[in-house]
Amino acid sequence: MSTRTTTAPPAPVKTGAGAAGPAGDTSPVAAGPPARRGRMFLLALVGIVALAALAIVHVGQGTAAVDLHTLWQLATGAASDRSADEQTAAVVLDSRLPRLAAGLLVGCALGAAGAALQSVSRNMLASPDTLAVNAGAYLAVVAVAAFGITLPALPAGATAFLGGLLAAGVVLGLSRAGAGPIRLVLAGSALTLALSGLSGMLLLLRSQQTTGLFAWGNGSLAQIGMQSIDRLAPVALLAFAGLMLLGRRLDILALGDDGAAVVGVSPRLTRSIAVILAVLLAAVSVAVAGPVGFVGLCAPAVVRLLSTWIPGLVRHHAFIPASALAGVLVVLGADVLLRAVFGAQAGAEVPTGIVTTCFGALVLIVLAYRSRDMGTDSGSTAFARLRSRRAFVLTLVATVVGLLGAVVAATLFGDATLLLGDVGNWLTGRAGQFVGYVLDTRVPRVAAALLAGAALAVAGAVVQAVSRNPLAEPGVLGVVSGAGVGAVAVLTVVPLASFWLIGGSALAGATAAAALVFGLAARRGLEQNRLVLIGIGVQAGAGAFVSLLIVLTDPHNETKALAWLGGSTYGRTFPELIPVLVGLVVALPVLALMRRELDLIGLDDETPALLGVRGQGVRGCVHPGSIQPCLFLVTPARRKWA
């Protein structure tokens, strides 16, 4: 994927993923004239000065004022009871410095990990987030805590490492590294959703054992002492040193697998070692501060932009440490901005990862928008060929039978087991009080599940047709997250908002998200890969904003937040099912009439144009924004926020 940040001299080496190496230019670069070396030195100096300034501001922020003079006295040991009492020293040593150290460690680890993953995958969108490394590591830590097991720092890091490594292996296997940037991002997003769902389930089922892990799951730098940092920092240092030693091999690998093999560099071995070291760095970050989002994407992107001015940054001996420094600046800058905007107390409660996720989502949108050609994944059509009419009929019959069985089981089984005769009596109005109460609450829930499943299936088919990718799902276009922002914002301002007010706000949020995604993508031709990437960015940013609203309004009731974000059919009534029913009734006939156009745009860009079908117009008409806001009202359990 060539971007506007591609370096001109020497010519970039095109890779299978459509992207040049770490900074757009993967061929080895000579040391360069003194002017370039001077720029490198100037960049390093500016970075160090900026880091020192951020560190001073970072330590000085908090509920207790600590000025520069007091910090100097504490650093030199010249503090007295009059200038810096024991309480101030305890605040700095036990809270401020551990938080600063966590920011340094996390930023360095994630920046270096993102640089390594982008190099080995030849994909500038690769990061611990898009490869589901953070989600896998977080799930492993939550799973251990859910069963009441308390691990020290090193075993916790090892657990996170195993979870992250397994997730990275699954994503790279699903995406078939080299098949295109969009496939990797979609595979990582899909696995992240699955792993996040499992983590949320454990947090709900084992809420007492996992208290505090919801906010930590968004990436929090809050620390009590230096114990975990002291134990995990050497591990991160060894992994970072390993990547630096591997830098020359990564430079050669950027020339291509064949060229690397000719000079004796094993592409498979080099990639494997680099991925293991990168996952180890990400695992250290998760063990210390939780999954801090998108730092591994933002930091290398910043360095890549600077490489147009300093071509020497494309060499891995400079690219990796520069990405690590950029990662530290991103993390500390986000933490400083967080406490400056929301205040010292809120800064201690709101996870820093929410800010980095918002910033990272913006970077992802900009990268997707600025890219000249996102490329296409050959053979990635979202639709499979119909083998025969008999196979279709058999599949349809099996699906209908399975659906009927699921409906019957959901209606009869639960806290109270009923019989089919009880259902018949309820339908005719002859059921007893107990049976009537059970079915009055159970049947609307079953109906809500049916309608929600139908809406999700229809929306998924539409998204896969629009994006021409079988890994796409409704949430990747940001509509669900946009509806969530609208609904949660109204609930935050009006805790006792009516059902229809929540519905209107969800519709407004979904419409705004859809307009933003399609508006940005349409300005560059509405190419399907760009559309999906912008949607993923909007989804991440909106999700982070929802988490911010929940944490600010009720930071200690994480069960309520998880129940809302996870979705539930509990407590639904028949009148509340009307919006999604109306959405299906309106959408299904329209989609049925446009089935030919959907089949055509699911193939490629050229065929619809040859047959007189406007791909952009069809994509705009079939966007599932009309169904998703209604679906948002059916699936989440409506809470009255106080």
XYZ file of C-alpha atoms in Angstrom:
642
model
C 0.000 0.000 0.000
C 1.757 3.095 -1.176
C 0.904 6.272 0.640
C 1.818 9.928 0.372
C 4.501 9.332 2.938
C 6.427 7.003 0.642
C 10.092 7.882 0.461
C 11.448 8.577 -3.004
C 15.169 7.704 -2.912
C 15.887 4.901 -3.360
C 12.889 3.324 -5.087
C 10.633 1.479 -2.669
C 10.297 -2.249 -2.899
C 6.709 -3.284 -3.459
C 5.534 -6.050 -1.186
C 2.787 -8.606 -1.322
C 0.687 -6.528 1.012
C 0.811 -3.576 -1.287
C 2.996 -1.609 1.113
C 6.629 -0.801 1.197
C 8.693 -1.471 4.281
C 8.530 0.229 7.680
C 8.537 3.742 6.355
C 7.478 3.232 2.785
C 11.042 2.478 1.619
C 12.341 -0.963 2.428
C 15.687 -0.988 0.624
C 18.846 -0.451 2.663
C 19.871 3.181 2.838
C 23.419 4.398 3.122
C 24.498 6.535 6.042
C 23.746 9.629 3.968
C 25.372 13.046 3.755
C 26.221 15.012 6.891
C 22.997 16.991 6.500
C 20.918 13.860 6.941
C 22.979 12.736 9.905
C 22.476 16.188 11.362
C 18.729 15.865 10.925
C 18.804 12.506 12.689
C 20.730 14.025 15.593
C 18.348 17.004 15.713
C 15.342 14.680 15.731
C 16.805 12.648 18.589
C 17.564 15.823 20.541
C 14.051 17.207 20.039
C 12.551 13.878 21.085
C 14.629 13.697 24.266
C 13.827 17.309 25.191
C 10.117 16.722 24.565
C 10.268 13.553 26.668
C 11.967 15.381 29.551
C 9.409 18.202 29.428
C 6.495 15.755 29.368
C 7.998 13.783 32.259
C 8.305 16.913 34.411
C 4.738 17.993 33.660
C 3.504 14.440 34.182
C 5.050 14.091 37.643
C 3.784 17.518 38.672
C 0.153 16.719 37.824
C -2.140 15.294 40.471
C -4.440 16.086 43.348
C -1.469 17.333 45.413
C 0.536 20.194 43.906
C 4.216 19.393 43.400
C 6.269 22.174 41.853
C 9.564 21.934 39.995
C 11.579 23.093 43.014
C 10.151 20.312 45.171
C 10.894 17.729 42.483
C 14.493 18.944 42.291
C 14.922 18.679 46.033
C 13.487 15.168 46.046
C 15.752 14.140 43.175
C 18.884 15.522 44.836
C 17.985 14.399 48.349
C 17.988 17.978 49.616
C 14.393 17.994 50.753
C 13.580 19.108 54.264
C 10.445 19.023 56.358
C 9.802 22.642 55.395
C 10.244 22.310 51.634
C 8.982 18.815 50.915
C 7.414 16.933 53.774
C 7.144 13.189 54.039
C 3.642 13.169 52.638
C 4.715 14.911 49.431
C 7.659 12.565 49.070
C 5.363 9.570 49.530
C 2.984 10.878 46.855
C 5.806 11.319 44.371
C 7.646 8.082 45.135
C 4.658 5.782 45.559
C 2.268 7.161 42.937
C 3.706 9.721 40.526
C 7.007 8.032 39.680
C 5.454 4.548 39.248
C 2.864 6.059 36.894
C 5.625 7.806 34.942
C 7.671 4.599 34.806
C 4.618 2.691 33.581
C 4.124 5.246 30.805
C 7.763 4.960 29.761
C 7.680 1.165 29.747
C 4.321 0.823 27.998
C 5.065 3.432 25.348
C 8.468 1.992 24.539
C 7.183 -1.588 24.420
C 4.152 -0.878 22.245
C 6.021 1.442 19.881
C 8.762 -1.115 19.246
C 6.247 -3.970 18.984
C 4.191 -2.099 16.403
C 7.271 -1.308 14.325
C 8.349 -4.961 14.326
C 4.892 -6.278 13.440
C 4.540 -3.817 10.571
C 7.905 -4.861 9.192
C 7.388 -8.617 9.314
C 3.824 -8.430 7.960
C 4.770 -5.778 5.371
C 1.641 -3.949 6.415
C 1.624 -0.456 7.862
C -1.704 -1.187 9.593
C -0.294 -4.011 11.698
C -0.052 -3.420 15.438
C -0.737 -5.278 18.699
C -4.337 -4.068 18.392
C -5.060 -5.042 14.792
C -3.436 -8.449 15.309
C -5.573 -9.016 18.452
C -2.417 -9.426 20.559
C -3.691 -7.043 23.229
C -7.120 -8.699 23.272
C -5.602 -12.170 23.627
C -3.252 -11.089 26.393
C -6.066 -9.322 28.250
C -8.349 -12.362 28.008
C -5.612 -14.583 29.438
C -5.123 -12.262 32.420
C -8.885 -11.949 33.024
C -9.375 -15.724 32.765
C -6.779 -16.321 35.458
C -8.226 -13.636 37.740
C -11.797 -14.877 37.192
C -10.967 -18.129 38.952
C -9.483 -16.386 41.953
C -5.837 -16.942 41.024
C -3.509 -14.085 41.923
C -0.261 -14.162 39.995
C 2.942 -12.200 40.640
C 4.262 -9.900 37.940
C 6.381 -12.403 35.998
C 3.798 -15.234 35.855
C 1.146 -12.665 34.908
C 3.380 -11.458 32.094
C 3.940 -15.039 30.943
C 0.184 -15.644 30.910
C -0.398 -12.499 28.860
C 2.398 -13.547 26.495
C 0.813 -16.933 25.796
C -2.597 -15.374 25.161
C -1.183 -12.699 22.877
C 1.001 -15.141 20.945
C -1.922 -17.481 20.320
C -4.096 -14.591 19.113
C -1.367 -13.298 16.786
C -0.885 -16.765 15.309
C -4.602 -17.118 14.641
C -4.849 -13.699 12.970
C -1.792 -14.222 10.784
C -3.129 -17.621 9.800
C -6.599 -16.301 8.977
C -5.282 -13.334 7.034
C -2.668 -15.390 5.171
C 0.096 -12.787 5.598
C 0.808 -11.062 2.315
C -2.772 -11.310 0.978
C -3.557 -7.661 1.640
C -3.785 -5.127 4.464
C -7.562 -5.195 4.690
C -7.699 -8.953 5.336
C -5.291 -8.698 8.251
C -7.182 -5.812 9.848
C -10.537 -7.530 9.437
C -9.229 -10.831 10.787
C -7.743 -9.006 13.780
C -10.929 -7.005 14.345
C -13.087 -10.124 14.172
C -10.896 -12.019 16.631
C -10.704 -8.973 18.903
C -14.502 -8.844 19.050
C -14.657 -12.535 19.926
C -11.966 -12.305 22.605
C -13.467 -9.121 24.035
C -16.830 -10.877 24.258
C -15.258 -13.718 26.220
C -13.518 -11.243 28.515
C -16.785 -9.401 29.106
C -18.561 -12.668 29.892
C -15.944 -13.551 32.516
C -16.137 -10.076 34.015
C -19.917 -10.400 34.338
C -19.993 -13.943 35.662
C -17.106 -13.439 38.089
C -17.618 -9.791 38.976
C -16.251 -10.053 42.520
C -13.048 -11.809 41.478
C -12.447 -9.368 38.601
C -13.285 -6.097 40.332
C -11.477 -3.193 38.696
C -10.514 -5.078 35.528
C -13.058 -3.246 33.340
C -11.338 0.140 33.658
C -7.947 -1.587 33.566
C -9.085 -3.271 30.358
C -9.070 0.125 28.643
C -5.433 0.714 29.594
C -4.651 2.447 32.888
C -1.247 3.713 34.003
C -2.252 3.883 37.673
C 0.280 1.956 39.763
C 0.811 1.183 43.428
C 4.555 1.025 43.846
C 7.210 -0.183 41.425
C 6.950 -3.940 42.037
C 5.527 -5.013 38.682
C 7.652 -2.544 36.734
C 10.860 -3.673 38.441
C 10.164 -7.282 37.490
C 8.889 -6.786 33.948
C 11.179 -3.980 32.748
C 14.177 -6.353 32.306
C 12.004 -8.661 30.175
C 11.006 -5.750 27.934
C 14.629 -4.620 27.736
C 15.753 -8.072 26.579
C 12.991 -8.223 23.952
C 13.865 -4.726 22.720
C 17.543 -5.663 22.503
C 16.572 -8.760 20.538
C 14.707 -6.643 18.000
C 17.666 -4.319 17.666
C 19.980 -7.290 17.008
C 17.460 -8.494 14.431
C 17.403 -5.103 12.698
C 19.867 -5.975 9.945
C 17.949 -9.134 9.099
C 14.722 -7.151 8.953
C 16.365 -4.698 6.548
C 17.341 -7.566 4.282
C 13.943 -9.232 4.640
C 12.308 -6.039 3.366
C 13.962 -6.688 -0.017
C 11.781 -9.767 -0.460
C 11.856 -13.389 0.594
C 13.855 -14.510 -2.424
C 16.479 -11.823 -1.987
C 16.787 -12.548 1.731
C 17.196 -16.275 1.107
C 19.978 -15.609 -1.413
C 22.102 -13.837 1.201
C 21.449 -16.501 3.830
C 18.589 -14.889 5.820
C 15.714 -17.261 6.557
C 12.454 -15.321 6.059
C 10.354 -17.716 8.149
C 12.794 -17.834 11.060
C 13.293 -14.071 11.036
C 9.561 -13.395 11.022
C 8.921 -15.933 13.770
C 11.551 -14.457 16.086
C 10.381 -10.903 15.414
C 6.724 -11.786 16.082
C 7.629 -13.582 19.332
C 9.662 -10.608 20.550
C 6.931 -8.144 19.553
C 4.255 -10.204 21.336
C 6.501 -10.388 24.397
C 6.736 -6.588 24.459
C 2.966 -6.258 24.081
C 2.431 -8.806 26.863
C 4.652 -6.802 29.210
C 2.581 -3.722 28.418
C -0.700 -5.534 29.121
C 0.620 -7.012 32.370
C 1.665 -3.542 33.590
C -1.158 -1.288 32.398
C -3.732 -3.335 30.531
C -4.358 -3.059 26.770
C -3.454 0.558 25.947
C -5.000 0.992 22.530
C -3.422 1.922 19.208
C -0.027 3.102 20.457
C 1.609 0.404 18.341
C -0.146 1.850 15.290
C 0.353 5.555 16.007
C 4.041 5.535 16.933
C 5.378 3.880 13.732
C 2.997 6.058 11.696
C 4.558 9.201 13.185
C 8.049 7.910 12.407
C 6.946 7.015 8.886
C 5.820 10.602 8.326
C 9.194 11.883 9.530
C 11.028 9.516 7.176
C 10.195 11.798 4.242
C 12.498 14.346 5.898
C 15.024 11.854 7.285
C 15.301 8.847 4.914
C 17.653 7.088 7.315
C 14.682 6.325 9.573
C 13.670 3.492 7.243
C 16.598 1.446 8.561
C 15.455 -0.721 11.440
C 18.319 0.263 13.722
C 16.717 3.739 13.657
C 13.082 2.845 12.921
C 12.591 0.640 16.000
C 14.072 3.004 18.644
C 12.414 6.002 16.986
C 9.051 4.193 17.161
C 9.726 3.354 20.822
C 10.429 7.023 21.587
C 7.326 8.082 19.671
C 5.295 5.541 21.639
C 6.497 7.020 24.929
C 5.584 10.519 23.760
C 2.119 9.329 22.702
C 1.406 7.586 26.020
C 2.752 10.355 28.265
C 1.160 13.035 26.105
C -2.211 11.271 26.325
C -1.907 10.959 30.103
C -0.952 14.624 30.504
C -3.825 15.684 28.236
C -6.246 13.465 30.143
C -5.490 15.018 33.529
C -5.302 18.527 32.072
C -8.783 18.263 30.525
C -10.669 16.243 33.135
C -8.775 17.227 36.251
C -6.477 15.309 38.550
C -9.164 13.193 40.225
C -10.863 12.216 36.958
C -7.446 11.558 35.463
C -6.904 8.919 38.106
C -10.214 7.225 37.285
C -10.322 7.518 33.484
C -7.984 5.028 31.748
C -5.270 6.576 29.616
C -5.956 3.999 26.921
C -9.232 5.742 26.092
C -7.317 8.816 24.929
C -4.748 6.797 22.965
C -7.560 4.819 21.328
C -9.265 8.009 20.183
C -5.971 9.309 18.828
C -5.192 5.971 17.186
C -8.616 5.807 15.584
C -8.001 9.245 14.087
C -4.611 8.088 12.760
C -6.207 5.000 11.195
C -8.862 7.118 9.495
C -6.232 9.545 8.179
C -4.039 6.707 6.885
C -6.976 5.120 5.103
C -8.181 8.449 3.712
C -4.784 9.604 2.453
C -3.884 6.312 0.815
C -3.910 6.606 -2.944
C -4.732 2.959 -3.654
C -5.824 0.511 -1.005
C -5.705 -2.373 -3.461
C -8.062 -5.299 -3.599
C -7.951 -8.804 -2.308
C -8.351 -11.122 -5.245
C -10.751 -13.890 -4.609
C -12.153 -12.250 -1.517
C -15.720 -12.013 -2.798
C -18.168 -12.163 0.047
C -20.454 -14.670 -1.652
C -19.867 -18.336 -2.276
C -21.045 -19.956 -5.493
C -24.312 -21.886 -5.187
C -23.383 -25.492 -5.848
C -26.865 -26.777 -6.712
C -30.526 -26.150 -6.047
C -30.668 -29.355 -4.021
C -27.882 -28.153 -1.732
C -29.706 -24.862 -1.271
C -32.973 -26.588 -0.380
C -31.249 -28.955 2.063
C -29.446 -26.058 3.708
C -32.658 -24.060 3.974
C -34.586 -26.985 5.466
C -31.837 -27.732 7.997
C -31.707 -24.069 8.989
C -35.476 -23.827 9.448
C -35.582 -27.021 11.505
C -32.707 -25.819 13.668
C -34.398 -22.455 14.134
C -37.690 -24.038 15.179
C -35.874 -26.306 17.614
C -34.031 -23.345 19.122
C -37.281 -21.367 19.507
C -39.035 -24.272 21.206
C -36.098 -24.906 23.538
C -35.785 -21.212 24.437
C -39.508 -21.022 25.176
C -39.759 -24.169 27.293
C -36.480 -24.249 29.183
C -35.130 -21.807 31.746
C -35.478 -21.267 35.466
C -38.846 -22.985 35.146
C -39.335 -25.844 32.661
C -42.636 -25.772 30.798
C -44.514 -28.072 28.414
C -45.928 -27.413 24.968
C -49.393 -27.672 26.508
C -48.544 -24.758 28.793
C -47.675 -22.674 25.755
C -50.966 -23.645 24.117
C -52.913 -22.650 27.221
C -51.051 -19.339 27.332
C -51.902 -18.608 23.708
C -55.589 -19.266 24.363
C -55.623 -17.308 27.623
C -56.203 -20.317 29.883
C -52.753 -20.492 31.544
C -52.309 -20.221 35.280
C -50.760 -17.236 37.006
C -47.283 -18.757 37.274
C -47.165 -20.032 33.683
C -48.543 -16.747 32.426
C -45.885 -14.758 34.277
C -43.078 -16.966 32.943
C -44.226 -16.813 29.332
C -45.080 -13.106 29.499
C -41.395 -12.441 30.223
C -39.854 -15.289 28.208
C -41.679 -15.015 24.866
C -40.814 -11.325 24.253
C -37.212 -12.197 24.980
C -37.284 -15.013 22.422
C -38.925 -12.696 19.889
C -36.259 -10.056 20.552
C -33.535 -12.632 19.921
C -35.191 -13.695 16.649
C -35.519 -10.141 15.377
C -32.033 -9.196 16.500
C -30.559 -12.247 14.799
C -32.447 -11.512 11.599
C -31.335 -7.871 11.614
C -27.719 -8.811 12.259
C -27.796 -11.400 9.481
C -29.265 -8.968 6.966
C -26.880 -6.200 7.978
C -23.933 -8.615 7.815
C -24.867 -9.709 4.306
C -25.089 -6.082 3.223
C -21.738 -5.142 4.771
C -20.009 -8.123 3.196
C -21.480 -7.221 -0.188
C -20.404 -3.600 0.127
C -16.893 -4.437 1.329
C -16.542 -7.617 -0.770
C -14.931 -9.377 2.146
C -16.319 -12.429 4.007
C -14.570 -11.309 7.211
C -16.542 -8.065 7.436
C -19.368 -7.660 9.947
C -21.885 -4.888 10.726
C -19.853 -3.238 13.453
C -16.862 -2.510 11.230
C -18.624 0.412 9.551
C -19.098 2.176 12.874
C -22.918 2.208 12.818
C -23.343 0.200 16.032
C -20.771 2.277 17.899
C -22.388 5.460 16.626
C -25.766 4.302 17.913
C -24.107 3.476 21.227
C -22.680 6.980 21.521
C -26.087 8.534 20.884
C -27.939 6.332 23.356
C -25.357 6.444 26.142
C -24.991 10.215 25.781
C -28.741 10.659 26.291
C -28.754 8.258 29.234
C -25.895 10.201 30.779
C -27.768 13.512 30.524
C -31.284 12.125 31.085
C -30.981 9.005 33.286
C -34.747 8.286 33.098
C -35.032 8.807 29.351
C -37.953 7.094 27.623
C -37.545 4.190 25.259
C -38.366 6.317 22.228
C -35.965 9.078 23.235
C -33.208 6.500 23.486
C -34.271 5.177 20.090
C -34.141 8.602 18.499
C -30.709 9.333 19.924
C -29.423 5.943 18.783
C -30.759 6.616 15.283
C -29.106 10.040 15.246
C -25.776 8.606 16.385
C -25.886 5.798 13.832
C -26.810 8.205 11.034
C -23.953 10.531 11.974
C -21.461 7.632 12.035
C -22.686 6.310 8.680
C -22.535 9.775 7.128
C -18.990 10.276 8.427
C -17.738 6.904 7.161
C -19.362 7.114 3.741
C -18.599 10.821 3.382
C -14.862 10.341 3.962
C -14.688 7.239 1.795
C -16.723 8.773 -1.048
C -14.326 11.711 -1.384
C -11.638 9.259 -2.501
C -13.801 7.058 -4.702
C -15.613 4.863 -2.117
C -13.111 2.047 -2.614
C -14.301 -0.848 -0.448
C -11.072 -1.394 1.504
C -10.826 2.286 2.368
C -14.482 2.236 3.412
C -13.917 -0.646 5.839
C -10.744 0.846 7.337
C -12.415 4.200 7.953
C -15.334 2.338 9.501
C -13.020 0.442 11.846
C -11.431 3.723 12.897
C -14.822 5.313 13.593
C -15.888 2.203 15.484
C -12.809 2.297 17.718
C -13.136 6.004 18.414
C -16.851 5.795 19.186
C -16.310 2.768 21.432
C -13.648 4.645 23.376
C -16.004 7.610 23.777
C -18.742 5.326 25.129
C -16.299 3.872 27.658
C -15.291 7.408 28.638
C -18.921 8.374 29.302
C -19.501 5.267 31.401
C -16.333 5.686 33.451
C -16.986 9.393 34.078
C -20.616 8.936 35.126
C -20.349 5.740 37.177
C -16.785 4.376 37.304
C -17.461 1.826 40.050
C -20.447 0.048 38.493
C -18.638 -1.901 35.799
C -21.287 -4.643 35.766
C -23.835 -2.126 34.512
C -21.424 -0.949 31.842
C -20.634 -4.480 30.702
C -24.304 -5.454 30.572
C -25.021 -2.409 28.437
C -22.066 -2.800 26.080
C -22.408 -6.568 25.822
C -26.079 -6.501 24.835
C -28.940 -8.474 26.339
C -32.529 -9.385 25.526
C -33.465 -9.357 29.211
C -36.529 -7.316 30.110
C -37.758 -6.738 26.564
C -41.459 -6.172 25.928
C -43.414 -6.486 22.698
C -43.829 -2.710 22.150
C -40.055 -2.304 22.358
C -39.637 -4.721 19.436
C -41.543 -2.500 17.023
C -38.528 -0.439 15.776
C -36.461 -3.418 14.676
C -39.542 -5.084 13.174
C -40.289 -1.953 11.167
C -36.671 -1.788 10.062
C -36.782 -5.352 8.785
C -40.139 -4.859 7.066
C -38.816 -1.799 5.245
C -35.345 -3.116 4.458
C -36.067 -6.655 3.289
C -38.237 -5.749 0.266
C -35.755 -3.087 -0.817
C -32.846 -5.496 -0.560
C -34.818 -8.181 -2.383
C -35.415 -5.802 -5.275
C -31.712 -4.881 -5.314
C -30.421 -8.453 -5.117
C -28.981 -8.293 -8.653
C -27.060 -5.109 -7.880
C -25.779 -6.645 -4.637
C -24.524 -9.686 -6.529
C -22.719 -7.462 -9.006
C -20.995 -5.112 -6.546
C -19.932 -8.189 -4.607
C -17.769 -9.241 -7.557
C -15.514 -6.304 -8.445
C -15.531 -2.626 -9.447
C -15.496 -3.109 -13.228
C -18.379 -5.520 -13.805
C -21.126 -3.309 -12.281
C -19.914 -0.317 -14.293
C -20.001 -2.321 -17.533
C -23.583 -3.376 -16.807
C -24.712 0.125 -15.896
C -24.820 -0.315 -12.115
C -23.461 2.559 -10.044
C -21.483 0.960 -7.222
C -21.414 4.088 -5.061
C -25.139 4.633 -5.347
C -25.922 1.028 -4.482
C -23.582 1.078 -1.493
C -25.249 4.217 -0.186
C -28.750 2.766 -0.611
C -28.094 -0.621 0.996
C -26.111 0.643 3.969
C -27.565 -1.083 7.062
C -27.929 2.118 9.047
C -31.707 1.827 9.144
C -31.629 -1.555 10.896
C -28.712 -1.152 13.285
C -30.075 1.702 15.451
C -33.279 -0.282 16.033
C -31.235 -3.375 16.776
C -29.323 -1.377 19.389
C -32.566 -0.845 21.265
C -33.453 -4.540 21.260
C -30.195 -6.111 22.360
C -28.837 -3.940 25.210
C -30.567 -4.206 28.568
C -31.956 -0.727 29.193
C -30.610 0.643 32.457
C -31.887 3.633 34.424
C -28.733 5.501 35.277
C -28.745 7.526 38.464
